Short mmCIF file of C-alpha atoms in Angstrom, two decimals:
data_model
loop_
_atom_site.label_atom_id
_atom_site.label_comp_id
_atom_site.label_asym_id
_atom_site.label_seq_id
_atom_site.Cartn_x
_atom_site.Cartn_y
_atom_site.Cartn_z
CA UNK A 94 -60.49 227.71 100.38
CA UNK A 95 -60.71 224.02 102.80
CA UNK A 96 -60.82 223.56 105.78
CA UNK A 97 -59.40 220.50 105.40
CA UNK A 98 -56.23 219.95 106.26
CA UNK A 99 -55.83 216.62 104.29
CA UNK A 100 -57.80 217.53 101.18
CA UNK A 101 -55.69 220.46 99.86
CA UNK A 102 -52.79 222.20 101.07
CA UNK A 103 -53.94 226.00 102.70
CA UNK A 104 -51.86 228.42 104.41
CA UNK A 105 -52.73 230.53 106.48
CA UNK A 106 -50.59 233.72 107.95
CA UNK A 107 -50.21 233.69 111.35
CA UNK A 108 -51.55 237.22 110.98
CA UNK A 109 -54.54 236.38 108.78
CA UNK A 110 -56.13 234.51 112.04
CA UNK A 111 -57.95 236.43 114.29
CA UNK A 112 -58.13 235.31 117.98
CA UNK A 113 -61.58 237.81 117.96
CA UNK A 114 -61.97 238.40 114.56
CA UNK A 115 -64.95 241.66 113.43
CA UNK A 116 -68.36 241.29 113.81
CA UNK A 117 -69.02 241.19 110.29
CA UNK A 118 -66.52 238.29 109.59
CA UNK A 119 -68.68 236.00 107.92
CA UNK A 120 -67.50 232.13 109.74
CA UNK A 121 -68.63 228.43 108.87
CA UNK A 122 -68.10 225.72 110.94
CA UNK A 123 -66.78 222.14 109.44
CA UNK A 124 -70.26 220.04 108.37
CA UNK A 125 -69.35 217.35 110.96
CA UNK A 126 -69.77 220.30 113.58
CA UNK A 127 -72.81 221.60 112.56
CA UNK A 128 -76.41 220.12 110.69
CA UNK A 129 -77.10 217.23 109.89
CA UNK A 130 -73.96 215.14 109.15
CA UNK A 131 -72.63 216.52 112.56
CA UNK A 132 -71.10 214.06 114.96
CA UNK A 133 -72.60 213.24 117.75
CA UNK A 134 -71.77 211.38 121.09
CA UNK A 135 -72.71 211.29 124.61
CA UNK A 136 -70.15 213.50 125.83
CA UNK A 137 -70.51 211.38 129.54
CA UNK A 138 -67.56 209.37 127.36
CA UNK A 139 -64.73 210.69 125.43
CA UNK A 140 -65.26 211.52 121.62
CA UNK A 141 -64.03 208.54 119.35
CA UNK A 142 -64.74 207.06 115.58
CA UNK A 143 -63.42 210.79 113.44
CA UNK A 144 -60.93 210.20 111.35
CA UNK A 145 -57.82 211.56 112.15
CA UNK A 146 -57.96 213.85 109.02
CA UNK A 147 -61.01 214.84 110.17
CA UNK A 148 -59.91 214.62 114.32
CA UNK A 149 -56.93 217.42 112.38
CA UNK A 150 -59.06 218.92 109.85
CA UNK A 151 -59.96 223.08 110.56
CA UNK A 152 -62.87 223.41 112.93
CA UNK A 153 -63.92 226.70 111.42
CA UNK A 154 -63.27 228.74 107.44
CA UNK A 155 -61.98 230.74 108.01
CA UNK A 156 -59.62 229.35 111.12
CA UNK A 157 -59.53 230.77 114.00
CA UNK A 158 -57.50 230.67 117.01
CA UNK A 159 -59.99 230.87 119.68
CA UNK A 160 -63.74 230.06 119.74
CA UNK A 161 -66.22 230.02 123.01
CA UNK A 162 -68.56 227.56 123.44
CA UNK A 163 -71.98 228.69 125.14
CA UNK A 164 -73.90 225.57 126.87
CA UNK A 165 -77.35 226.68 128.07
CA UNK A 166 -76.90 224.75 131.51
CA UNK A 167 -74.10 225.89 133.24
CA UNK A 168 -73.24 229.08 134.16
CA UNK A 169 -69.01 229.24 132.15
CA UNK A 170 -68.74 228.91 128.98
CA UNK A 171 -65.82 226.68 127.23
CA UNK A 172 -62.98 228.28 126.17
CA UNK A 173 -61.45 227.10 123.10
CA UNK A 174 -57.19 227.73 121.43
CA UNK A 175 -54.66 226.46 119.20
CA UNK A 176 -52.17 228.45 117.70
CA UNK A 177 -52.16 226.90 113.91
CA UNK A 178 -56.35 227.12 113.93
CA UNK A 179 -58.61 225.16 116.57
CA UNK A 180 -59.15 221.92 114.80
CA UNK A 181 -62.59 219.21 115.24
CA UNK A 182 -60.37 218.00 117.97
CA UNK A 183 -59.97 220.54 120.04
CA UNK A 184 -63.56 220.85 119.48
CA UNK A 185 -64.46 217.84 121.00
CA UNK A 186 -61.95 217.31 122.87
CA UNK A 187 -62.70 220.51 125.26
CA UNK A 188 -66.67 220.43 125.45
CA UNK A 189 -65.01 216.70 127.13
CA UNK A 190 -62.97 217.85 128.90
CA UNK A 191 -64.78 220.63 130.25
CA UNK A 192 -67.93 219.00 131.55
CA UNK A 193 -65.05 216.22 133.61
CA UNK A 194 -64.58 219.43 135.82
CA UNK A 195 -66.30 218.40 139.58
CA UNK A 196 -68.14 220.86 141.24
CA UNK A 197 -65.83 222.71 143.74
CA UNK A 198 -68.01 224.03 146.51
CA UNK A 199 -71.93 221.69 145.37
CA UNK A 200 -73.34 222.91 148.72
CA UNK A 201 -73.19 227.01 147.46
CA UNK A 202 -75.11 225.68 145.00
CA UNK A 203 -79.12 227.02 144.79
CA UNK A 204 -80.85 223.62 145.94
CA UNK A 205 -82.71 222.56 143.03
CA UNK A 206 -79.18 222.57 141.08
CA UNK A 207 -77.70 220.52 144.30
CA UNK A 208 -80.70 218.51 143.74
CA UNK A 209 -80.08 217.63 139.89
CA UNK A 210 -76.66 216.82 140.44
CA UNK A 211 -76.91 214.60 142.95
CA UNK A 212 -79.65 212.49 141.04
CA UNK A 213 -77.87 212.90 137.85
CA UNK A 214 -74.61 211.60 139.57
CA UNK A 215 -75.75 208.34 141.01
CA UNK A 216 -76.93 207.58 137.66
CA UNK A 217 -73.58 209.02 135.79
CA UNK A 218 -71.02 207.37 138.02
CA UNK A 219 -72.20 203.98 138.55
CA UNK A 220 -70.15 201.89 137.55
CA UNK A 221 -72.12 200.05 134.76
CA UNK A 222 -72.76 203.44 133.20
CA UNK A 223 -71.58 205.07 130.30
CA UNK A 224 -68.41 206.85 130.91
CA UNK A 225 -68.16 205.85 134.87
CA UNK A 226 -64.25 204.69 134.15
CA UNK A 227 -63.24 208.26 132.29
CA UNK A 228 -65.20 209.89 135.96
CA UNK A 229 -63.04 211.74 138.65
CA UNK A 230 -64.30 211.32 142.22
CA UNK A 231 -67.16 213.53 143.02
CA UNK A 232 -70.26 215.89 142.02
CA UNK A 233 -68.97 216.81 137.88
CA UNK A 234 -70.51 219.79 136.09
CA UNK A 235 -71.72 217.06 133.53
CA UNK A 236 -74.68 215.99 136.19
CA UNK A 237 -75.92 219.12 135.92
CA UNK A 238 -76.82 218.04 131.63
CA UNK A 239 -80.10 215.64 133.49
CA UNK A 240 -80.25 213.06 129.87
CA UNK A 241 -79.00 215.90 128.27
CA UNK A 242 -75.78 214.98 127.39
CA UNK A 243 -75.95 213.82 123.83
CA UNK A 244 -74.59 216.48 121.96
CA UNK A 245 -75.91 217.00 118.74
CA UNK A 246 -73.40 220.28 117.13
CA UNK A 247 -72.40 223.80 117.43
CA UNK A 248 -75.10 226.61 116.19
CA UNK A 249 -75.80 230.46 116.90
CA UNK A 250 -78.57 230.70 119.15
CA UNK A 251 -78.62 235.21 119.34
CA UNK A 252 -81.14 234.81 122.31
CA UNK A 253 -78.80 232.64 124.08
CA UNK A 254 -76.16 233.85 123.17
CA UNK A 255 -77.78 238.08 123.76
CA UNK A 256 -78.93 236.75 127.36
CA UNK A 257 -75.39 235.12 128.20
CA UNK A 258 -73.99 239.90 126.88
CA UNK A 259 -71.72 238.43 124.43
CA UNK A 260 -73.08 240.66 121.23
CA UNK A 261 -75.23 238.58 119.20
CA UNK A 262 -73.44 239.24 115.68
CA UNK A 263 -70.26 237.57 117.08
CA UNK A 264 -68.72 234.58 114.68
CA UNK A 265 -66.16 232.73 117.06
CA UNK A 266 -68.63 232.59 119.63
CA UNK A 267 -71.02 229.15 119.01
CA UNK A 268 -72.81 227.41 121.87
CA UNK A 269 -73.28 223.26 122.12
CA UNK A 270 -76.75 221.57 121.51
CA UNK A 271 -77.22 218.86 124.17
CA UNK A 272 -80.28 217.06 124.06
CA UNK A 273 -81.36 213.95 125.81
CA UNK A 274 -79.46 210.68 125.06
CA UNK A 275 -81.89 207.46 123.38
CA UNK A 276 -83.00 205.80 126.71
CA UNK A 277 -81.83 202.23 126.65
CA UNK A 278 -85.08 199.09 125.98
CA UNK A 279 -86.02 198.33 129.28
CA UNK A 280 -85.97 201.26 130.73
#
């Protein structure tokens, strides 16, 4: 079976896509979402530079209606849903949108987290910073990431998932791998 809608027509009945598949289900991700061929981008910017056929391709094989994404730096998870099967575009868009959520009450955060948010906000919201034009006003969850704003794919980190209370064999729960963005020359 192909995970791409464009390369081969594959019809999945509504019942064959599991919202919460059995733990022993073997699930693979599209190559663009993991490994050496992974699409990488600075998540402060909207995801672009992806061919339309890749954008609309299924994110997993078999296709699933829901994926849960865990970011180690965030206290919550990202849910990606599509009743027709989650696509690569769904995943990338939801990661970007979820990190642009305003921090509702930053003063209720621990002091060191608030300090990081304030420090990173100053850099990220500067008019010349990448993504500044796309930012809503105020402190955003993306500001908790520091320099780790470069998407390097999804993986299955058992230790992180278990520490957050997810079963280590959950096949629809993945971790978002973020790495430090490259430092421009002259910084």
